[in-house]
Coordinates of C-alpha atoms in Angstrom, one line a residue:
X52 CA -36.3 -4.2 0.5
X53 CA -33.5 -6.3 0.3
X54 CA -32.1 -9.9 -0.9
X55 CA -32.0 -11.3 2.0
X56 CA -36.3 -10.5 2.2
X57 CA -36.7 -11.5 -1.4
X58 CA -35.2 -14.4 -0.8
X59 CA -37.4 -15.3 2.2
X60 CA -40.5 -14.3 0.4
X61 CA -39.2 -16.4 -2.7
X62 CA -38.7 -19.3 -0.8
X63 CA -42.3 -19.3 1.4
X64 CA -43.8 -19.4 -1.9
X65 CA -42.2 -22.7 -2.8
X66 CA -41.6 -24.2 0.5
X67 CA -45.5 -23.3 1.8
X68 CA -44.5 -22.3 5.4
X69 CA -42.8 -20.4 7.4
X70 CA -41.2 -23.4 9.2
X71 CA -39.9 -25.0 6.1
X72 CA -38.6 -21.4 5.1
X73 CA -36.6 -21.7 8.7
X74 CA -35.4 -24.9 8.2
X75 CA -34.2 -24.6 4.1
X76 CA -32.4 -20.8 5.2
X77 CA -30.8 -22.5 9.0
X78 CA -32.1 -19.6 10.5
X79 CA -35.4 -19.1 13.4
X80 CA -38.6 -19.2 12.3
X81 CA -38.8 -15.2 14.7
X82 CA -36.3 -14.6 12.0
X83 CA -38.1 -15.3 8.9
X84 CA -41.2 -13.3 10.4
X85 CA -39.0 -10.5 10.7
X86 CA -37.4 -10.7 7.6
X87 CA -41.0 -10.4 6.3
X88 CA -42.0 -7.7 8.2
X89 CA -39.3 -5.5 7.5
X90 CA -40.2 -6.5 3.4
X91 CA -43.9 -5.7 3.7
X92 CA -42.6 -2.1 5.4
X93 CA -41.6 -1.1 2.0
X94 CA -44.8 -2.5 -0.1
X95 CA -48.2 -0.8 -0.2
X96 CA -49.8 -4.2 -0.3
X97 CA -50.3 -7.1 1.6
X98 CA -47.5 -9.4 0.1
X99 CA -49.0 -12.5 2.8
X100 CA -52.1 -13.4 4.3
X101 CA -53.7 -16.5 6.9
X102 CA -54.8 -19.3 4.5
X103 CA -55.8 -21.4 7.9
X104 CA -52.8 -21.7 10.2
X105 CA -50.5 -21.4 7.3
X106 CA -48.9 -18.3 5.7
X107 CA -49.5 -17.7 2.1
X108 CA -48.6 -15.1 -0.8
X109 CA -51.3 -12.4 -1.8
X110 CA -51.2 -12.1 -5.6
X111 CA -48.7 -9.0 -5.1
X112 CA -46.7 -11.3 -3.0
X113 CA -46.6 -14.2 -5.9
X114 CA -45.5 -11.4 -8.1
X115 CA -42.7 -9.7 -6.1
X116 CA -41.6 -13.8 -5.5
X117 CA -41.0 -14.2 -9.2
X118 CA -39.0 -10.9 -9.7
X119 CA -37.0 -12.2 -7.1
X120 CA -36.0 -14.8 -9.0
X121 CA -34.6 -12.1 -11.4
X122 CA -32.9 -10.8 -9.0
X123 CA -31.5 -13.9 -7.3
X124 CA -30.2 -14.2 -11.1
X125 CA -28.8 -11.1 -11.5
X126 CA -26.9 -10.7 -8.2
X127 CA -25.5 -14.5 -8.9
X128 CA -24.2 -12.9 -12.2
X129 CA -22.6 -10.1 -10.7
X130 CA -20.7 -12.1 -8.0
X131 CA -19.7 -14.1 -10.6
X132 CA -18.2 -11.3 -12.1
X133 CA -16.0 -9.9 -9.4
X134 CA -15.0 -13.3 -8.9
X135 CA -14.1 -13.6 -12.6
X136 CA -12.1 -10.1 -11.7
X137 CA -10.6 -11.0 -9.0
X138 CA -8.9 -14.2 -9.9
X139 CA -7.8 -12.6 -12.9
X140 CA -4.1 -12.5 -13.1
X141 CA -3.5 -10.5 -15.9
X142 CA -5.2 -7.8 -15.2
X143 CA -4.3 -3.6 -14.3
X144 CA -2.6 -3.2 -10.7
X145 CA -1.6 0.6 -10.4
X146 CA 1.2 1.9 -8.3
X147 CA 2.8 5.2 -7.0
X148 CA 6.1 5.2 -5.5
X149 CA 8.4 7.7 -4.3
X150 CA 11.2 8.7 -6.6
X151 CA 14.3 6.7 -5.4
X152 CA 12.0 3.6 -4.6
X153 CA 10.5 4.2 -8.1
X154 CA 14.5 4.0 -9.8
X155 CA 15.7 0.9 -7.7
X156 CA 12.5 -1.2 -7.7
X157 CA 10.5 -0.4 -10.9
X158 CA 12.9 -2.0 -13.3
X159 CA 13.4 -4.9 -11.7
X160 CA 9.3 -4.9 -11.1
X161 CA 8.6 -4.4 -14.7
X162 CA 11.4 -7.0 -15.8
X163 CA 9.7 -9.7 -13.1
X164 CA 6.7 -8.9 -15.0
X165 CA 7.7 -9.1 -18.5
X166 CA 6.1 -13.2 -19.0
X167 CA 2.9 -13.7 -20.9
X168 CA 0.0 -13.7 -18.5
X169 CA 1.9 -11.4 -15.5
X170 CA 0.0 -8.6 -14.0
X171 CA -0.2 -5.2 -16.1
X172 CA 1.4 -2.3 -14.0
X173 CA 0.4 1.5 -14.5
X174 CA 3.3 3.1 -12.8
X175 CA 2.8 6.6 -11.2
X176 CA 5.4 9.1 -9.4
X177 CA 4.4 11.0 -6.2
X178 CA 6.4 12.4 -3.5
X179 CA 4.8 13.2 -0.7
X180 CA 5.1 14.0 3.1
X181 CA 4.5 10.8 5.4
X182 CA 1.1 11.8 6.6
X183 CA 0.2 12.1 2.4
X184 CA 1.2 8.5 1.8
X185 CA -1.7 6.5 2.9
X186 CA -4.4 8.5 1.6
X187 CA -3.0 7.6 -2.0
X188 CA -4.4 4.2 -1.6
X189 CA -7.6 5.5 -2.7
X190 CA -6.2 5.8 -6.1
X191 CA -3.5 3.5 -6.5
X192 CA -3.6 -0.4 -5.8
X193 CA -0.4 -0.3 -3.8
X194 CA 1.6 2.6 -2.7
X195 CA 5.0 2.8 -1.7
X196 CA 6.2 4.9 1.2
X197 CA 8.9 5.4 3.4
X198 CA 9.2 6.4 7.1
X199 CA 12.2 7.1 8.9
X200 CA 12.5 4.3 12.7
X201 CA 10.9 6.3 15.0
X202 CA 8.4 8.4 13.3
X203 CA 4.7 7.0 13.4
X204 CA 3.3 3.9 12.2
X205 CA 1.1 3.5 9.2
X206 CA -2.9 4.1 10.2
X207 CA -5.4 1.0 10.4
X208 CA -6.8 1.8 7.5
X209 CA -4.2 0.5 5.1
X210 CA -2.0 -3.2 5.5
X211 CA 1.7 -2.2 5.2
X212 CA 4.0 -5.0 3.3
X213 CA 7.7 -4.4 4.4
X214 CA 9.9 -4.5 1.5
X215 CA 13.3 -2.8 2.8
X216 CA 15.2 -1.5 5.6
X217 CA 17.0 1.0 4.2
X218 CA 20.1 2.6 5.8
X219 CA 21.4 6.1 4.8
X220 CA 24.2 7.4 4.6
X221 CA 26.1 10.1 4.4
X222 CA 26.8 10.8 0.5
X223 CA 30.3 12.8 -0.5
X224 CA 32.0 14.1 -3.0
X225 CA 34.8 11.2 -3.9
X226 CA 37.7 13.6 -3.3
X227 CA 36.3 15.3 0.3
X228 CA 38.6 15.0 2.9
X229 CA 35.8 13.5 5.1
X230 CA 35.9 10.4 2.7
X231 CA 38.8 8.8 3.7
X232 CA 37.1 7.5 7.0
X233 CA 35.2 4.0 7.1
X234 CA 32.4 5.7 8.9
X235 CA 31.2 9.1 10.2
X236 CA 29.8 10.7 13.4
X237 CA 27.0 13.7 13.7
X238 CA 30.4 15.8 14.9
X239 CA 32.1 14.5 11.7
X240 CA 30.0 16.1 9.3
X241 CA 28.2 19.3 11.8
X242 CA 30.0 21.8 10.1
X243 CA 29.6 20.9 6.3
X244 CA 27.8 22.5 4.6
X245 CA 24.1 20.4 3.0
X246 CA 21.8 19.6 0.9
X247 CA 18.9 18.1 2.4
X248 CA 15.1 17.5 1.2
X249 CA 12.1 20.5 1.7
X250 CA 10.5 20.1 5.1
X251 CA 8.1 17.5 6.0
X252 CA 9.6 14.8 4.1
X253 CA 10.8 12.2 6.0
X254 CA 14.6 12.4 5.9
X255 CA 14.5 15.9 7.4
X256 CA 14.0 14.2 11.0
X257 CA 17.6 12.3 10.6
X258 CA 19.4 15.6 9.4
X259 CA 17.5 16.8 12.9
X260 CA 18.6 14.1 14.5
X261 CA 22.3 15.0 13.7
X262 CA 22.2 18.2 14.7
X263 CA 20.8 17.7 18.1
X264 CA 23.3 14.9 18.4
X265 CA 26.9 17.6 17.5
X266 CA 24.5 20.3 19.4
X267 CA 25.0 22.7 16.8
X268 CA 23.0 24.1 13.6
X269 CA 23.7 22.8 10.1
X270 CA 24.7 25.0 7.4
X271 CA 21.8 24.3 4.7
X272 CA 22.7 25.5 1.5
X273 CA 19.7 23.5 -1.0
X274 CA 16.6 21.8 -0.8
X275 CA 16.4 19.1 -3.3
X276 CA 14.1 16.0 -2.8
X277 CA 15.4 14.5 -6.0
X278 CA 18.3 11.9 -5.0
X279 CA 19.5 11.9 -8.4
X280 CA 19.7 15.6 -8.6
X281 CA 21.3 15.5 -5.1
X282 CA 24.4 13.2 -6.3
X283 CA 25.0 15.9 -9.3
X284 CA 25.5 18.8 -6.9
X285 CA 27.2 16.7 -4.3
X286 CA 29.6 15.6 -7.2
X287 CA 30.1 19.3 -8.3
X288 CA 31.1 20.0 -4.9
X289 CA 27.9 22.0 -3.5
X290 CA 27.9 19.9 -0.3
X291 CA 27.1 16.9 1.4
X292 CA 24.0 14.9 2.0
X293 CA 22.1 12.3 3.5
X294 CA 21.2 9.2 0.6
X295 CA 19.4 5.7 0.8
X296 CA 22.2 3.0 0.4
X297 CA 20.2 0.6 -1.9
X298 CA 17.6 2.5 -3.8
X299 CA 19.6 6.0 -4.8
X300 CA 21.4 5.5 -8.0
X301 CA 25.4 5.4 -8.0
X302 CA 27.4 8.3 -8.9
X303 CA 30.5 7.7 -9.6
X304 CA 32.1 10.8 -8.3
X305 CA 30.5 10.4 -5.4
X306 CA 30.7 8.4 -2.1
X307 CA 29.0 6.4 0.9
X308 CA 30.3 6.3 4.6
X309 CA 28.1 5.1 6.9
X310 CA 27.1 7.3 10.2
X311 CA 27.2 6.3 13.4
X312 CA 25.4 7.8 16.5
X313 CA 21.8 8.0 15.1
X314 CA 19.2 6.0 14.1
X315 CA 20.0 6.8 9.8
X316 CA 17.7 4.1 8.2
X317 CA 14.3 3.9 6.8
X318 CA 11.4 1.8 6.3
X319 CA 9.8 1.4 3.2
X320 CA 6.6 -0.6 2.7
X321 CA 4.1 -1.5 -0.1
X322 CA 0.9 0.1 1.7
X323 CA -2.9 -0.9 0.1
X324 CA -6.4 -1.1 1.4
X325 CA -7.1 -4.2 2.6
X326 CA -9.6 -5.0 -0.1
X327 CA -7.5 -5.0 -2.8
X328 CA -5.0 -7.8 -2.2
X329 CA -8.3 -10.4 -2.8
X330 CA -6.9 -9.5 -6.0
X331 CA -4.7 -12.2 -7.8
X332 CA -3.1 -9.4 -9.7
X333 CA -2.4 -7.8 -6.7
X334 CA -0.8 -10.3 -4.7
X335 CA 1.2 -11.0 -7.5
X336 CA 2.7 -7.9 -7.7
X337 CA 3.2 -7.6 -3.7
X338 CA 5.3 -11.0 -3.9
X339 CA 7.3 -9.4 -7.1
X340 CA 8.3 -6.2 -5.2
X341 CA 9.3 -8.1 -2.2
X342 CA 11.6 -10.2 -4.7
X343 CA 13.2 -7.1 -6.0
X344 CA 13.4 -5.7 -2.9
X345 CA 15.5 -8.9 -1.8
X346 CA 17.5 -8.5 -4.6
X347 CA 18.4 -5.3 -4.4
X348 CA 19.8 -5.3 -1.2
X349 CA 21.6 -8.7 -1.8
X350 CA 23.4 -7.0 -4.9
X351 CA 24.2 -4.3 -2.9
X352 CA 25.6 -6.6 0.2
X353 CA 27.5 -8.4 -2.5
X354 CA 29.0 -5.6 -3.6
X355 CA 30.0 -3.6 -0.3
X356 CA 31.6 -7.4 1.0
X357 CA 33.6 -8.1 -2.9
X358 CA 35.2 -3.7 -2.3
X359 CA 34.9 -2.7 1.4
X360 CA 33.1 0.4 3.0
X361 CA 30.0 1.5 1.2
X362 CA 30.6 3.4 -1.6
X363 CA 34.7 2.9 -1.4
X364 CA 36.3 3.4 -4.8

């Protein structure tokens, strides 16, 4: 049985016919006989019987009318408690993020956050391959991931709010020969020697990508997927590497130049399940990370226009 049969067998007992039953529920009178077939499938007793032309409850039907009512009751409460918990906009939203998404856009999330009555974040870190991201909706709210241009789009399963698109670029040491140019090609930087992340993760395609496009190997000296970590040996002169302009935090002994000749940016997106932005909570985080978002690449645009070439000293 079901509420939709309860509700039927509820109302015949008030209304008196099946008719008035159709009528009070907008539905056919076929579908209200239906509706109480279906019931009496799951009962061992008659719930109705002929009283004349009309239908009428059995005394096991009156019965199972009145516990609907309970029902009816109960099932009223609990919608009125999701509702209650979904217009509630201070409540928990969790998030994952990435590392380097997790140091540009957390502190500003958490500082957006900080009035009386905001959303509560539970922050989490997980780096993961591409394909790993969208399965982490199960257990966060909202994830963030990144994806280089041309790899594949998020699956159906999960909405995918755009919050930056992120170029990368080529990160030096401040003294490297190399960083006296505005810009840099694949054949520019073909015979340095890297530091790239593990395989799998998404940046490993535009390290690919320039070494398809100088036809030659790269000399890969580290695997780090740590950006912060990267700018450290980068700094100490234990080669170059490929870092997000906006979200990697500044080193100062270390450079930008842009490159030129491949497609060297990356999306990154606040993924969630569908279900979980009729969430206040929710969408007020989602509108929070896309003003950080915004802001940290307008601070970062203000600053490349007030000294020159990213990352110029």
């Amino acid at each position: 049985m079901d509420e939709r049969q309860l509700r039927v067998l509820r109302e015949l007992g008030e209304l008196g016919s099946v008719t008035a039953v159709a009528e009070a529920l907008m539905v056919t009178p076929s579908a209200v006989s239906q509706q109480l077939r279906l019931l009496q499938r799951s009962v061992r007793v008659p719930l109705t019987e002929r009283e004349g032309r009309r239908l009428v409850l059995t005394p096991a039907g009156r019965a199972l009318a009145a516990a609907a009512i309970d029902v009816e009751t109960a099932l009223a409460r609990a919608r009125h408690a999701v509702e209650e918990f979904l217009d509630q906009p201070d409540s928990v939203v969790s998030i994952a993020a990435f590392h380097s998404a997790a140091a540009g856009l957390w502190p500003r999330l958490v500082r957006g956050l900080a009035a009386s009555g905001a959303p509560r974040v539970a922050l989490a870190d997980e780096d993961v391959s591409q394909e790993d991201f969208p399965p982490l909706t199960h257990d966060y709210d909202i994830v963030l991931a990144h994806r280089l241009d041309h790899s594949p789009a998020w699956p159906k399963t999960v909405t995918a709010t755009p919050l930056l698109h992120e170029p990368l670029d080529i990160a030096l040491p401040a003294g490297h020969p190399l960083a006296e140019k505005d810009s840099l090609t694949p054949h520019d930087v073909a015979d340095q020697t890297w530091i790239t992340v593990h395989d799998g993760f998404p940046l490993m395609a535009t390290i690919e990508a320039i070494a398809a496009a100088a036809d030659r190997r790269l000399r890969i000296a580290h695997r780090i997927n740590e950006f912060a970590v990267v700018s450290e040996v980068v700094a100490a002169g234990g080669g170059i590497a490929l870092l997000p302009r906006w979200t990697a935090r500044p080193h100062p002994a270390v450079v930008l130049r842009p490159l030129s000749g491949v497609h060297a940016r990356r999306h990154i997106d606040a993924l969630h399940r569908p279900e979980h932005s009729a969430r206040k909570a929710v969408r007020t985080v989602l509108a929070e990370l896309l003003r950080a978002a915004a802001a940290l690449s307008s601070d970062d645009n203000r600053r490349e226009t007030a000294q020159g070439p990213v990352g110029r000293p």
